[in-house]
Short mmCIF file of N, CA and C in Angstrom, two decimals:
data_model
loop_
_atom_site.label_atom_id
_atom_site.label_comp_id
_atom_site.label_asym_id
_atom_site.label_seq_id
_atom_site.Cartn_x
_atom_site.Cartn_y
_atom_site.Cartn_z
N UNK A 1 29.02 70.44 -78.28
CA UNK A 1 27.99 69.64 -78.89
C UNK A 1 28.49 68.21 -79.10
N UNK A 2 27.82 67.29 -78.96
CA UNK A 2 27.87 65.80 -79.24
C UNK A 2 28.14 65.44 -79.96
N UNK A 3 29.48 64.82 -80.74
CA UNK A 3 29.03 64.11 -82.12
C UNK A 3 29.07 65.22 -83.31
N UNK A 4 29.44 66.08 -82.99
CA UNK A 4 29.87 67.25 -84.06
C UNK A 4 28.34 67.91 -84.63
N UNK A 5 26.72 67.39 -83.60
CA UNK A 5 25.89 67.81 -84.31
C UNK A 5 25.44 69.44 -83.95
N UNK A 6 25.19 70.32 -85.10
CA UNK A 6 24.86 71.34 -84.92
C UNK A 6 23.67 71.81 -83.45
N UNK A 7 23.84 72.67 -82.88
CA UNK A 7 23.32 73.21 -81.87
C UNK A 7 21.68 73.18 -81.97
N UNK A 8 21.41 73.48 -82.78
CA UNK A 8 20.02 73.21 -83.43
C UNK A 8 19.52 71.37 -83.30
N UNK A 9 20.34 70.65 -84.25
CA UNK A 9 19.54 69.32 -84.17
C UNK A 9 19.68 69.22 -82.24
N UNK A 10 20.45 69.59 -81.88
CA UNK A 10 20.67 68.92 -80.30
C UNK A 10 19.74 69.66 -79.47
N UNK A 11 18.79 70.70 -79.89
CA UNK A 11 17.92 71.15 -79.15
C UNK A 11 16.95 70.40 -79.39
N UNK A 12 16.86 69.91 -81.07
CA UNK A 12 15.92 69.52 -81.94
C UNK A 12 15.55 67.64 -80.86
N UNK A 13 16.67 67.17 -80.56
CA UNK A 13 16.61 66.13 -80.19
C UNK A 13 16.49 65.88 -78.91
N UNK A 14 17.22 66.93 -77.76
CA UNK A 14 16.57 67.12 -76.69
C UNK A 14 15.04 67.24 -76.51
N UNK A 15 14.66 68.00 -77.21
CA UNK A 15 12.89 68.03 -77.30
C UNK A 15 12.55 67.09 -77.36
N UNK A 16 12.56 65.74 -78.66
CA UNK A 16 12.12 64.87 -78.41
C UNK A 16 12.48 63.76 -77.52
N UNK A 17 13.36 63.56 -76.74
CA UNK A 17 13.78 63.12 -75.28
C UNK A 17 12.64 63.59 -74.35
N UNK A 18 12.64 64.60 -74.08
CA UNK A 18 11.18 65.26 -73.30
C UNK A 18 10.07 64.70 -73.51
N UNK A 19 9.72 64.99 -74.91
CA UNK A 19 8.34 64.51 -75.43
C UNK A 19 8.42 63.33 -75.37
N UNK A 20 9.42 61.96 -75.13
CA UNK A 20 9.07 60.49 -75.36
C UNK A 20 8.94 60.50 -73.61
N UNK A 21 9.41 60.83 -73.32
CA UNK A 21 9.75 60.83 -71.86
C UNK A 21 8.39 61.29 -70.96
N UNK A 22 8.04 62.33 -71.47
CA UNK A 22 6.57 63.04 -71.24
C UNK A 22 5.07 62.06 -71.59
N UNK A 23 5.96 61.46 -72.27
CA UNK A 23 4.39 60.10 -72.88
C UNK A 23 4.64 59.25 -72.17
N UNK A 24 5.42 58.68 -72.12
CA UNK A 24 5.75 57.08 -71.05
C UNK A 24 5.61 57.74 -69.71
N UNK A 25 5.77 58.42 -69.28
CA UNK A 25 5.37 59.04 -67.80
C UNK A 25 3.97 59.17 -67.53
N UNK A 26 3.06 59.84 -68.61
CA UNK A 26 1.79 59.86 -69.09
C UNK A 26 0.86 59.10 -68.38
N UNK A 27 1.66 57.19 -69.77
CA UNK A 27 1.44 56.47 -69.65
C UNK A 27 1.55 55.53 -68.50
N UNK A 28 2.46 55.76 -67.30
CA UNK A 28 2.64 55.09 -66.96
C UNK A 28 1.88 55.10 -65.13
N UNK A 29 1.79 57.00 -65.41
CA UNK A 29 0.46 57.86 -64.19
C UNK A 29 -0.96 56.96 -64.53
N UNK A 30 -1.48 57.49 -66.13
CA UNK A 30 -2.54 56.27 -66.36
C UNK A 30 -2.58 55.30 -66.26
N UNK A 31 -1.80 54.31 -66.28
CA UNK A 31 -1.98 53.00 -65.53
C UNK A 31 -1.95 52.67 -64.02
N UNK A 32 -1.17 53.77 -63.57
CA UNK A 32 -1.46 53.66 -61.80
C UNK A 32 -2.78 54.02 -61.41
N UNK A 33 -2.91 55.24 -62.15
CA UNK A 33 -4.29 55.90 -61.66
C UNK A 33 -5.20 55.07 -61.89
N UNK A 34 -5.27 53.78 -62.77
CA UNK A 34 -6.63 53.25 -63.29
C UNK A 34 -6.70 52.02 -62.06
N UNK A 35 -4.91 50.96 -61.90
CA UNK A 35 -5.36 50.13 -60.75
C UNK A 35 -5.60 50.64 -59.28
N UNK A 36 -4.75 52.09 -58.96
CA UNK A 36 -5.15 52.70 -57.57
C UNK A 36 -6.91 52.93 -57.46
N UNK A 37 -7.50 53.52 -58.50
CA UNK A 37 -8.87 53.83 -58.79
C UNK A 37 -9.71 51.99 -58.89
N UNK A 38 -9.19 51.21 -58.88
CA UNK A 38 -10.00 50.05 -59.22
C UNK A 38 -9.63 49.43 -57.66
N UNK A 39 -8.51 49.27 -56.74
CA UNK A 39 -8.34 49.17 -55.54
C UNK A 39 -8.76 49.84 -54.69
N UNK A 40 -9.00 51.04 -54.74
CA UNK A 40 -10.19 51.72 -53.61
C UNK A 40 -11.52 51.70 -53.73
N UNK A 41 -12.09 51.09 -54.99
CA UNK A 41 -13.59 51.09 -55.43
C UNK A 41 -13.88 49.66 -54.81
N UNK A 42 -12.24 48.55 -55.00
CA UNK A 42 -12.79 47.46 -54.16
C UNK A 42 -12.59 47.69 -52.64
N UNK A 43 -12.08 48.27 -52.36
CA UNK A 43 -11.69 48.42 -50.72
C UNK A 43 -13.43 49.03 -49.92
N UNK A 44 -13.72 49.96 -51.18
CA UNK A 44 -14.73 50.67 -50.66
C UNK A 44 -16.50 50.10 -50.83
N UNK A 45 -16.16 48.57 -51.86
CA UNK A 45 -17.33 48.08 -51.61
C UNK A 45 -18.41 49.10 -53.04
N UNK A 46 -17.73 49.72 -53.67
CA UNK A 46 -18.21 50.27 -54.62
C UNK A 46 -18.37 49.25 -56.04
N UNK A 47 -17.57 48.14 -56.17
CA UNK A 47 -17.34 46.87 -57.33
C UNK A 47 -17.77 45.97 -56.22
N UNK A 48 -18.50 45.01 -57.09
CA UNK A 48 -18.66 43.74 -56.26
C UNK A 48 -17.06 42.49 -56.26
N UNK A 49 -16.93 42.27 -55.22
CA UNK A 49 -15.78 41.10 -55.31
C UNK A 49 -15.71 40.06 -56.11
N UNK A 50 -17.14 39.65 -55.94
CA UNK A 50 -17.10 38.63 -56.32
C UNK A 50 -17.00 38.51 -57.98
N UNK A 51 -17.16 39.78 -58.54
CA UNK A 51 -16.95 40.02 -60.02
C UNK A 51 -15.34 40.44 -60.28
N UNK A 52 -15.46 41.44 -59.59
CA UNK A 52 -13.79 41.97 -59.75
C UNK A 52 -12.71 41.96 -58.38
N UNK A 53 -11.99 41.57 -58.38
CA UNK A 53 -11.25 41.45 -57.24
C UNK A 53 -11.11 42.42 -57.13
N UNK A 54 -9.58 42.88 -56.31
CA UNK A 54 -8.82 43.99 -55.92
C UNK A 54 -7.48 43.77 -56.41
N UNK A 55 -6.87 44.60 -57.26
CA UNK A 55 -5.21 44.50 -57.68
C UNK A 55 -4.57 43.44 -56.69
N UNK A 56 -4.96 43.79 -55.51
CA UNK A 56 -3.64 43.62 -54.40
C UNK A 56 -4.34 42.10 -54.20
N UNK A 57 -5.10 41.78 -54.28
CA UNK A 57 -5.86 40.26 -54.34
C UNK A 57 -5.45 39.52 -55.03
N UNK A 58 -5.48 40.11 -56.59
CA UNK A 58 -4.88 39.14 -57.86
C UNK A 58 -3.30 39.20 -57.35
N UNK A 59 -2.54 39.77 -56.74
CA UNK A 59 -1.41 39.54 -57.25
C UNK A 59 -0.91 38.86 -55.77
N UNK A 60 -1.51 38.65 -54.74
CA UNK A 60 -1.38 37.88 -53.88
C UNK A 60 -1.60 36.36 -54.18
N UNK A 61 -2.69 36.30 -55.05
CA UNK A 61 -2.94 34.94 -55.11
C UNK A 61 -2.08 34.43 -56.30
N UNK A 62 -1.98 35.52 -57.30
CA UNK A 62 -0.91 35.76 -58.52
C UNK A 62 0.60 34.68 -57.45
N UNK A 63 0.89 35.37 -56.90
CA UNK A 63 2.28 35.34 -55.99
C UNK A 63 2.07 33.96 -55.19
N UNK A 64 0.93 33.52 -54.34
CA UNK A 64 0.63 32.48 -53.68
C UNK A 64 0.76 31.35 -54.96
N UNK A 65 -0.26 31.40 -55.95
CA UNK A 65 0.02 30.07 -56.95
C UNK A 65 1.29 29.81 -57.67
N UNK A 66 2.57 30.98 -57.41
CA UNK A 66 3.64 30.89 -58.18
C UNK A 66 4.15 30.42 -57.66
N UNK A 67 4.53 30.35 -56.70
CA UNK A 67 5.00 29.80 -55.46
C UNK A 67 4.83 28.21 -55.08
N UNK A 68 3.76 28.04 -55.28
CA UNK A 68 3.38 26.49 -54.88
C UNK A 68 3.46 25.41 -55.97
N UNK A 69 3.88 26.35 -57.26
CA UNK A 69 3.51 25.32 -58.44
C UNK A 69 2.21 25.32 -59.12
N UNK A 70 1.41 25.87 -58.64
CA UNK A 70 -0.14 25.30 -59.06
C UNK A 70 0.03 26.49 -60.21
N UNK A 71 0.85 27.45 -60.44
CA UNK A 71 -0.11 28.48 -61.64
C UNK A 71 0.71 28.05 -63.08
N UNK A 72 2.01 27.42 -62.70
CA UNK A 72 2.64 26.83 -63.41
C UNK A 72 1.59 25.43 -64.04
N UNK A 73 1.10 24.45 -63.74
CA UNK A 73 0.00 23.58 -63.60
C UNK A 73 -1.24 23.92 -64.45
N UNK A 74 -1.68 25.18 -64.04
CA UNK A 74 -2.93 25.45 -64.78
C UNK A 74 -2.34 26.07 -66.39
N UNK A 75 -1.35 26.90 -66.15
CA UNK A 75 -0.54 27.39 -67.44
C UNK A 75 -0.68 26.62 -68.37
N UNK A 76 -0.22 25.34 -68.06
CA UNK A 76 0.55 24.06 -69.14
C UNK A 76 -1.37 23.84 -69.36
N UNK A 77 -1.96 23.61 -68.45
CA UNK A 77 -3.29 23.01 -68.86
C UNK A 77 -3.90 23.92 -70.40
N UNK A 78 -4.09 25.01 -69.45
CA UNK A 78 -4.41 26.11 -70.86
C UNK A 78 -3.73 26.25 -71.72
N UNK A 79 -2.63 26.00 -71.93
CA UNK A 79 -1.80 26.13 -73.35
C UNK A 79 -2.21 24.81 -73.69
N UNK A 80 -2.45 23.46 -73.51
CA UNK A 80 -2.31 22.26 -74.19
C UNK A 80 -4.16 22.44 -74.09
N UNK A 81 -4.77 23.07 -73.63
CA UNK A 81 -6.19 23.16 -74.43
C UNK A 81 -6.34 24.08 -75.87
N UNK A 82 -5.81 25.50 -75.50
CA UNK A 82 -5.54 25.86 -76.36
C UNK A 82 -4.78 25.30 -77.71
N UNK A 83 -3.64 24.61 -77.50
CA UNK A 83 -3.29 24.17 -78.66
C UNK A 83 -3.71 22.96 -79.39
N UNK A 84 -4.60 22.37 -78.35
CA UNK A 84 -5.33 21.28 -78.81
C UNK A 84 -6.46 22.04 -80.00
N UNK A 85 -7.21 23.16 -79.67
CA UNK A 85 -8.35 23.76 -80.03
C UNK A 85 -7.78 24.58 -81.66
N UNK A 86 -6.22 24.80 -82.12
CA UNK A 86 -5.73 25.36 -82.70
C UNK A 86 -5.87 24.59 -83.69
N UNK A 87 -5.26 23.01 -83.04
CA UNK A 87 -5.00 21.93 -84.06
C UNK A 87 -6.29 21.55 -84.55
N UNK A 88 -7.14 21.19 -83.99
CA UNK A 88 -8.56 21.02 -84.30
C UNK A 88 -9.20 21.33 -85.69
N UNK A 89 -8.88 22.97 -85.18
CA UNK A 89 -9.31 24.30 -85.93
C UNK A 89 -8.58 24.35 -87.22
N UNK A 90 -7.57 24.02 -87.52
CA UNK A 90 -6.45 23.95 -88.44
C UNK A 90 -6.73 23.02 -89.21
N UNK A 91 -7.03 21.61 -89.05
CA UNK A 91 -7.19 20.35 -89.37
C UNK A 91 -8.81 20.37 -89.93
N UNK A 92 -9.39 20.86 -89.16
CA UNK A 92 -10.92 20.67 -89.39
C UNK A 92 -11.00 22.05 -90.86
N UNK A 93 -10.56 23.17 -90.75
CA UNK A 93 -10.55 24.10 -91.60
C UNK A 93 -10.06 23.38 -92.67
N UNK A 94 -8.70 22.96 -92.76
CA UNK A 94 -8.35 22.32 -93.97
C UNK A 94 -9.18 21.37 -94.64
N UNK A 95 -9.31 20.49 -93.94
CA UNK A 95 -10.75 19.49 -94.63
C UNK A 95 -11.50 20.06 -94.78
N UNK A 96 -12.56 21.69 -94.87
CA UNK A 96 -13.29 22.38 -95.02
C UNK A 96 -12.81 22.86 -96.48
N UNK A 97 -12.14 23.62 -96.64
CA UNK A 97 -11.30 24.12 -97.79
C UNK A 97 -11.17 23.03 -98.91
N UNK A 98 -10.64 21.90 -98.55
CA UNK A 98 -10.41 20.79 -99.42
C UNK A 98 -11.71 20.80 -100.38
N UNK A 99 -12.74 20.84 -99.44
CA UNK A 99 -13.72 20.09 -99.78
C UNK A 99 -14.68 21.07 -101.00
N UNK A 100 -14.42 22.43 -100.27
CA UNK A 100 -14.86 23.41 -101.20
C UNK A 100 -14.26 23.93 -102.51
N UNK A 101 -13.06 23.51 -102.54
CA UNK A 101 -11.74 24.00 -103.73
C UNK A 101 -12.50 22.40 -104.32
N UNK A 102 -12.93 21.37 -104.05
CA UNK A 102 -13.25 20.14 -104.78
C UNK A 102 -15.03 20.74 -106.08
N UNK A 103 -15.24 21.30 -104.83
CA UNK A 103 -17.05 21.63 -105.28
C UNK A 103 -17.05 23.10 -105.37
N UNK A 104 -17.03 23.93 -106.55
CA UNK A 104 -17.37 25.17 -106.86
C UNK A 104 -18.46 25.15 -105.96
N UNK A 105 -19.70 24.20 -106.34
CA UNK A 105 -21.17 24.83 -106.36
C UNK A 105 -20.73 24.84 -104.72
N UNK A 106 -20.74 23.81 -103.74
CA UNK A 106 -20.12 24.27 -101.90
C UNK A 106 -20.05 25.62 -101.64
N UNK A 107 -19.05 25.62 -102.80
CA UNK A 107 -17.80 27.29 -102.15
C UNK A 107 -18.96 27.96 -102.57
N UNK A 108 -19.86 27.73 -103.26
CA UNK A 108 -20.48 29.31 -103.67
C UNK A 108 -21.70 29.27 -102.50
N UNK A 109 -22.63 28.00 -102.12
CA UNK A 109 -23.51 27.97 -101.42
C UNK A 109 -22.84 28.48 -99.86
N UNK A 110 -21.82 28.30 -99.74
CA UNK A 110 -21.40 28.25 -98.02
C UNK A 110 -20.33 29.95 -98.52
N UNK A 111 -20.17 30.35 -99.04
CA UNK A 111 -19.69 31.77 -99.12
C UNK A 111 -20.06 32.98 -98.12
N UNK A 112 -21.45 33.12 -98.58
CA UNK A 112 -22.01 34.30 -97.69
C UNK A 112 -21.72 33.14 -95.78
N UNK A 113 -21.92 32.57 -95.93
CA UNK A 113 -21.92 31.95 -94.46
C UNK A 113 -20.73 32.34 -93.81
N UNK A 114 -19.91 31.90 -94.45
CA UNK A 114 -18.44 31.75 -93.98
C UNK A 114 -18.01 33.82 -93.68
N UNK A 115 -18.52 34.45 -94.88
CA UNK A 115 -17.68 35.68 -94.28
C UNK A 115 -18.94 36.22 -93.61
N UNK A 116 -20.52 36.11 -93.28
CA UNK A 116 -20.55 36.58 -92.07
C UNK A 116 -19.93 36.16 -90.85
N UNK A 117 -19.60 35.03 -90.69
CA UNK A 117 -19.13 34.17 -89.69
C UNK A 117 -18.06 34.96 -89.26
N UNK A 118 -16.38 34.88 -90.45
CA UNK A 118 -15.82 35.23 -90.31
C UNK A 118 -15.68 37.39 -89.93
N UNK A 119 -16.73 37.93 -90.01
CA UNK A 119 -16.92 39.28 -89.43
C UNK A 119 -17.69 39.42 -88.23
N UNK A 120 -18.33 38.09 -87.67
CA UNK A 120 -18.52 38.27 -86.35
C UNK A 120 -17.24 37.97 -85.23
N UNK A 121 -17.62 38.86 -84.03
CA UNK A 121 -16.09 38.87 -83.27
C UNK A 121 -16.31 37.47 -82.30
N UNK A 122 -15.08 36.76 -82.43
CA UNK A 122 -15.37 35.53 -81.70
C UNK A 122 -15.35 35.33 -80.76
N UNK A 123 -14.54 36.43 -79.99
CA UNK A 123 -14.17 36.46 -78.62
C UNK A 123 -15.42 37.11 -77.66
N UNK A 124 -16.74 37.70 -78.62
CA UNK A 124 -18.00 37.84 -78.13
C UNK A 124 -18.59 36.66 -78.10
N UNK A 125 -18.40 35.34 -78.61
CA UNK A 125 -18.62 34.12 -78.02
C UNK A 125 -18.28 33.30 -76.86
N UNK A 126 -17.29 33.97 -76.09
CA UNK A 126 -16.58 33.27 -74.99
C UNK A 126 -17.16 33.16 -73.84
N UNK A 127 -18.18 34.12 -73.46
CA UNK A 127 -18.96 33.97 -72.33
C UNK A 127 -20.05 32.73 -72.55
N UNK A 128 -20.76 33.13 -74.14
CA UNK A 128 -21.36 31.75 -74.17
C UNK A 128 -21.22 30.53 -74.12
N UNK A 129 -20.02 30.40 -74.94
CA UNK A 129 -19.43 28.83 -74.76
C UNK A 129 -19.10 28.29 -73.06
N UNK A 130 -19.04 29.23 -72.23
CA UNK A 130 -18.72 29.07 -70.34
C UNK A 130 -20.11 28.79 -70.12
N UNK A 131 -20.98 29.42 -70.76
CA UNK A 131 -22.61 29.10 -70.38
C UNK A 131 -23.19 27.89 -70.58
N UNK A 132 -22.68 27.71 -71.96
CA UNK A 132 -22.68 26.68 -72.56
C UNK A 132 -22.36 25.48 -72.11
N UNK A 133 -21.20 25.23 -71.72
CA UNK A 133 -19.84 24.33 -71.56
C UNK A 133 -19.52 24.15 -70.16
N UNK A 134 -19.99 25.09 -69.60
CA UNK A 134 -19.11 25.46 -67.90
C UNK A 134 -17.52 26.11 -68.45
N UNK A 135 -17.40 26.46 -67.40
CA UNK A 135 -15.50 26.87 -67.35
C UNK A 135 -14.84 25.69 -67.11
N UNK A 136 -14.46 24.99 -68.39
CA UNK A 136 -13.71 24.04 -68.35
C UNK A 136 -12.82 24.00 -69.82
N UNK A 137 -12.13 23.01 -69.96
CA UNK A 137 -11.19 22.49 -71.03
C UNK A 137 -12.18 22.65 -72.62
N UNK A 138 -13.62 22.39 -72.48
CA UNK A 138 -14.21 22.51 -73.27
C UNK A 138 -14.97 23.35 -73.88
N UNK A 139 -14.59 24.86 -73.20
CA UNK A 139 -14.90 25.98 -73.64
C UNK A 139 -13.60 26.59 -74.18
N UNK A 140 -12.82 26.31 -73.45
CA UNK A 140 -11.23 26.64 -74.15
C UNK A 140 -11.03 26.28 -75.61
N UNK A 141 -11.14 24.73 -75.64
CA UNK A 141 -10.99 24.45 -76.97
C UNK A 141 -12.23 24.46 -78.01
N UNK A 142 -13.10 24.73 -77.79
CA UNK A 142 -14.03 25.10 -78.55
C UNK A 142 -14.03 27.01 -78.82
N UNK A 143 -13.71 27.41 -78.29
CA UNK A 143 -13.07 28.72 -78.61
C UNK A 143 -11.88 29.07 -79.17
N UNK A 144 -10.91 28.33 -79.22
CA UNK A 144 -10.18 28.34 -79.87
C UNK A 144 -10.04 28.18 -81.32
N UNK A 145 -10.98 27.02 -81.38
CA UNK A 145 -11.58 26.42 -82.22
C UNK A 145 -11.96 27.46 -83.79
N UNK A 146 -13.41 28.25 -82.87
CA UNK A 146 -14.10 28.69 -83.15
C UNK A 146 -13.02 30.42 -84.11
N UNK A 147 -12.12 30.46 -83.28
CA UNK A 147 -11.21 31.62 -83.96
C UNK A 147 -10.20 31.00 -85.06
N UNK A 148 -10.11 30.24 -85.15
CA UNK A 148 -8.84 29.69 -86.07
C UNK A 148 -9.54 28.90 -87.14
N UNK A 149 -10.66 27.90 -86.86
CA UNK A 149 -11.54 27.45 -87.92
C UNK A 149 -12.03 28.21 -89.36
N UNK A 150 -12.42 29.51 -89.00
CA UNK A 150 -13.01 30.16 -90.43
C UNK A 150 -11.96 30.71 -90.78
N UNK A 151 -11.10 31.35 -90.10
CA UNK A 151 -9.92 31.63 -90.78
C UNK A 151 -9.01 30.43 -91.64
N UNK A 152 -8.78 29.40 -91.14
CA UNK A 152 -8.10 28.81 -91.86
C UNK A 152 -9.00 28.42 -93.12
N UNK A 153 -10.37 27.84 -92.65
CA UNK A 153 -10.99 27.76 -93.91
C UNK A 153 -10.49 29.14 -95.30
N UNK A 154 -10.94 30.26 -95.10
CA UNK A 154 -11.29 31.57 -95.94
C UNK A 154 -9.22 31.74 -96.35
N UNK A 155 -8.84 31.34 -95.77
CA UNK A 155 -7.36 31.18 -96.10
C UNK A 155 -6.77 30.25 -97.17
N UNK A 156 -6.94 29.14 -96.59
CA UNK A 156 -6.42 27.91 -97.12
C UNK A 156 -7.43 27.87 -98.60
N UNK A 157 -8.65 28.17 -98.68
CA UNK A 157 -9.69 28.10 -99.40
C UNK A 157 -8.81 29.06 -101.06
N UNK A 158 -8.74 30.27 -100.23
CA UNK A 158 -7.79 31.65 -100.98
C UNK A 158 -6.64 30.42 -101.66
N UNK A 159 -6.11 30.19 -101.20
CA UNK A 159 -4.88 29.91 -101.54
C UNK A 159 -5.39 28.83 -102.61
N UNK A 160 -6.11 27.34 -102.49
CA UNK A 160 -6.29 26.32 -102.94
C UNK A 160 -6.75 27.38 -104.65
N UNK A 161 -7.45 28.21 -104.26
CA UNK A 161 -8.27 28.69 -105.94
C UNK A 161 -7.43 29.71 -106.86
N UNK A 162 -6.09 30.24 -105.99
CA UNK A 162 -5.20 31.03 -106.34
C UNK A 162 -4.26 30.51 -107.10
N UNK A 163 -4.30 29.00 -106.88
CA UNK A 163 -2.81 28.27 -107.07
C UNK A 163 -3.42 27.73 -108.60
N UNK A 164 -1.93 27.95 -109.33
CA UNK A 164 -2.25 27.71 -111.02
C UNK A 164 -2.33 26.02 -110.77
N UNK A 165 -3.45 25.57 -112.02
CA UNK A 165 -3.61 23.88 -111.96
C UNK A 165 -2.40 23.14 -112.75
N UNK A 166 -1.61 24.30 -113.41
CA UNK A 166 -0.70 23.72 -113.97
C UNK A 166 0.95 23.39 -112.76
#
């Protein structure tokens, strides 16, 4: 036995070797099975292309833009929209908060607003804002926006009415 442990824990622990081993294998059949199953539905004209590619498509062109520089390019674009849309959201929330920790009567009129707001899912806004906006820089950061804004408000807000005046 290993380590001086009784015959028992080492069966005890072999088992669970199996069983972790038995899940990540699981897991890892279900994920083949789901892109092999999504690559023959495109091969077979069963998905439209033009909605969903084919695995072996994305990762060709995946592989083609890595290669040339360009996915590196769009990367930096989307992160500096994104973090533009963060800062925004951050900045604009805080002056939101300010303004309501200034005016009880605000915080109480804009209350119900803010937490339906904040319990709708934002990322069910993202198609609209592309509808909206086109697929550009300005759906990015207005979505971004749109997720970090009420939060920081309902945050920063928490905190401003939490904090002793002394």
């Amino acid at each position: 036995m290993p380590d001086g442990i009784s015959a028992q824990r080492a069966r005890y622990l072999a088992g669970r070797r199996r069983a972790r081993l038995a899940v990540h294998g699981l897991r890892a059949l279900l994920l083949l099975s789901f892109f092999a199953g999504w690559e023959l539905a495109a091969r077979a004209g069963v998905i439209d292309p033009f909605i969903f590619s084919s695995p072996s498509r994305v990762m060709r062109t995946l592989m083609t833009m890595g290669v040339s520089g360009e996915l590196t390019v769009h990367l930096l674009a989307s992160l500096a929209e994104t973090a533009a849309g963060f800062l925004l959201g951050t900045a604009l929330g805080t002056l939101i908060a300010v303004m309501l920790w200034w005016s009880p009567f605000l915080a109480r009129v804009l209350d119900p607003v803010l937490v339906v707001l904040n319990a709708l899912p934002k990322t069910a806004l993202g198609p609209i804002f592309i509808v909206w906006m086109g697929a550009g820089p300005g759906a990015i950061i207005t979505m971004t926006l749109a997720i970090s804004l009420i939060v920081t408000i309902l945050d920063m807000h928490g905190g401003f009415t939490a904090t002793d005046p002394e």
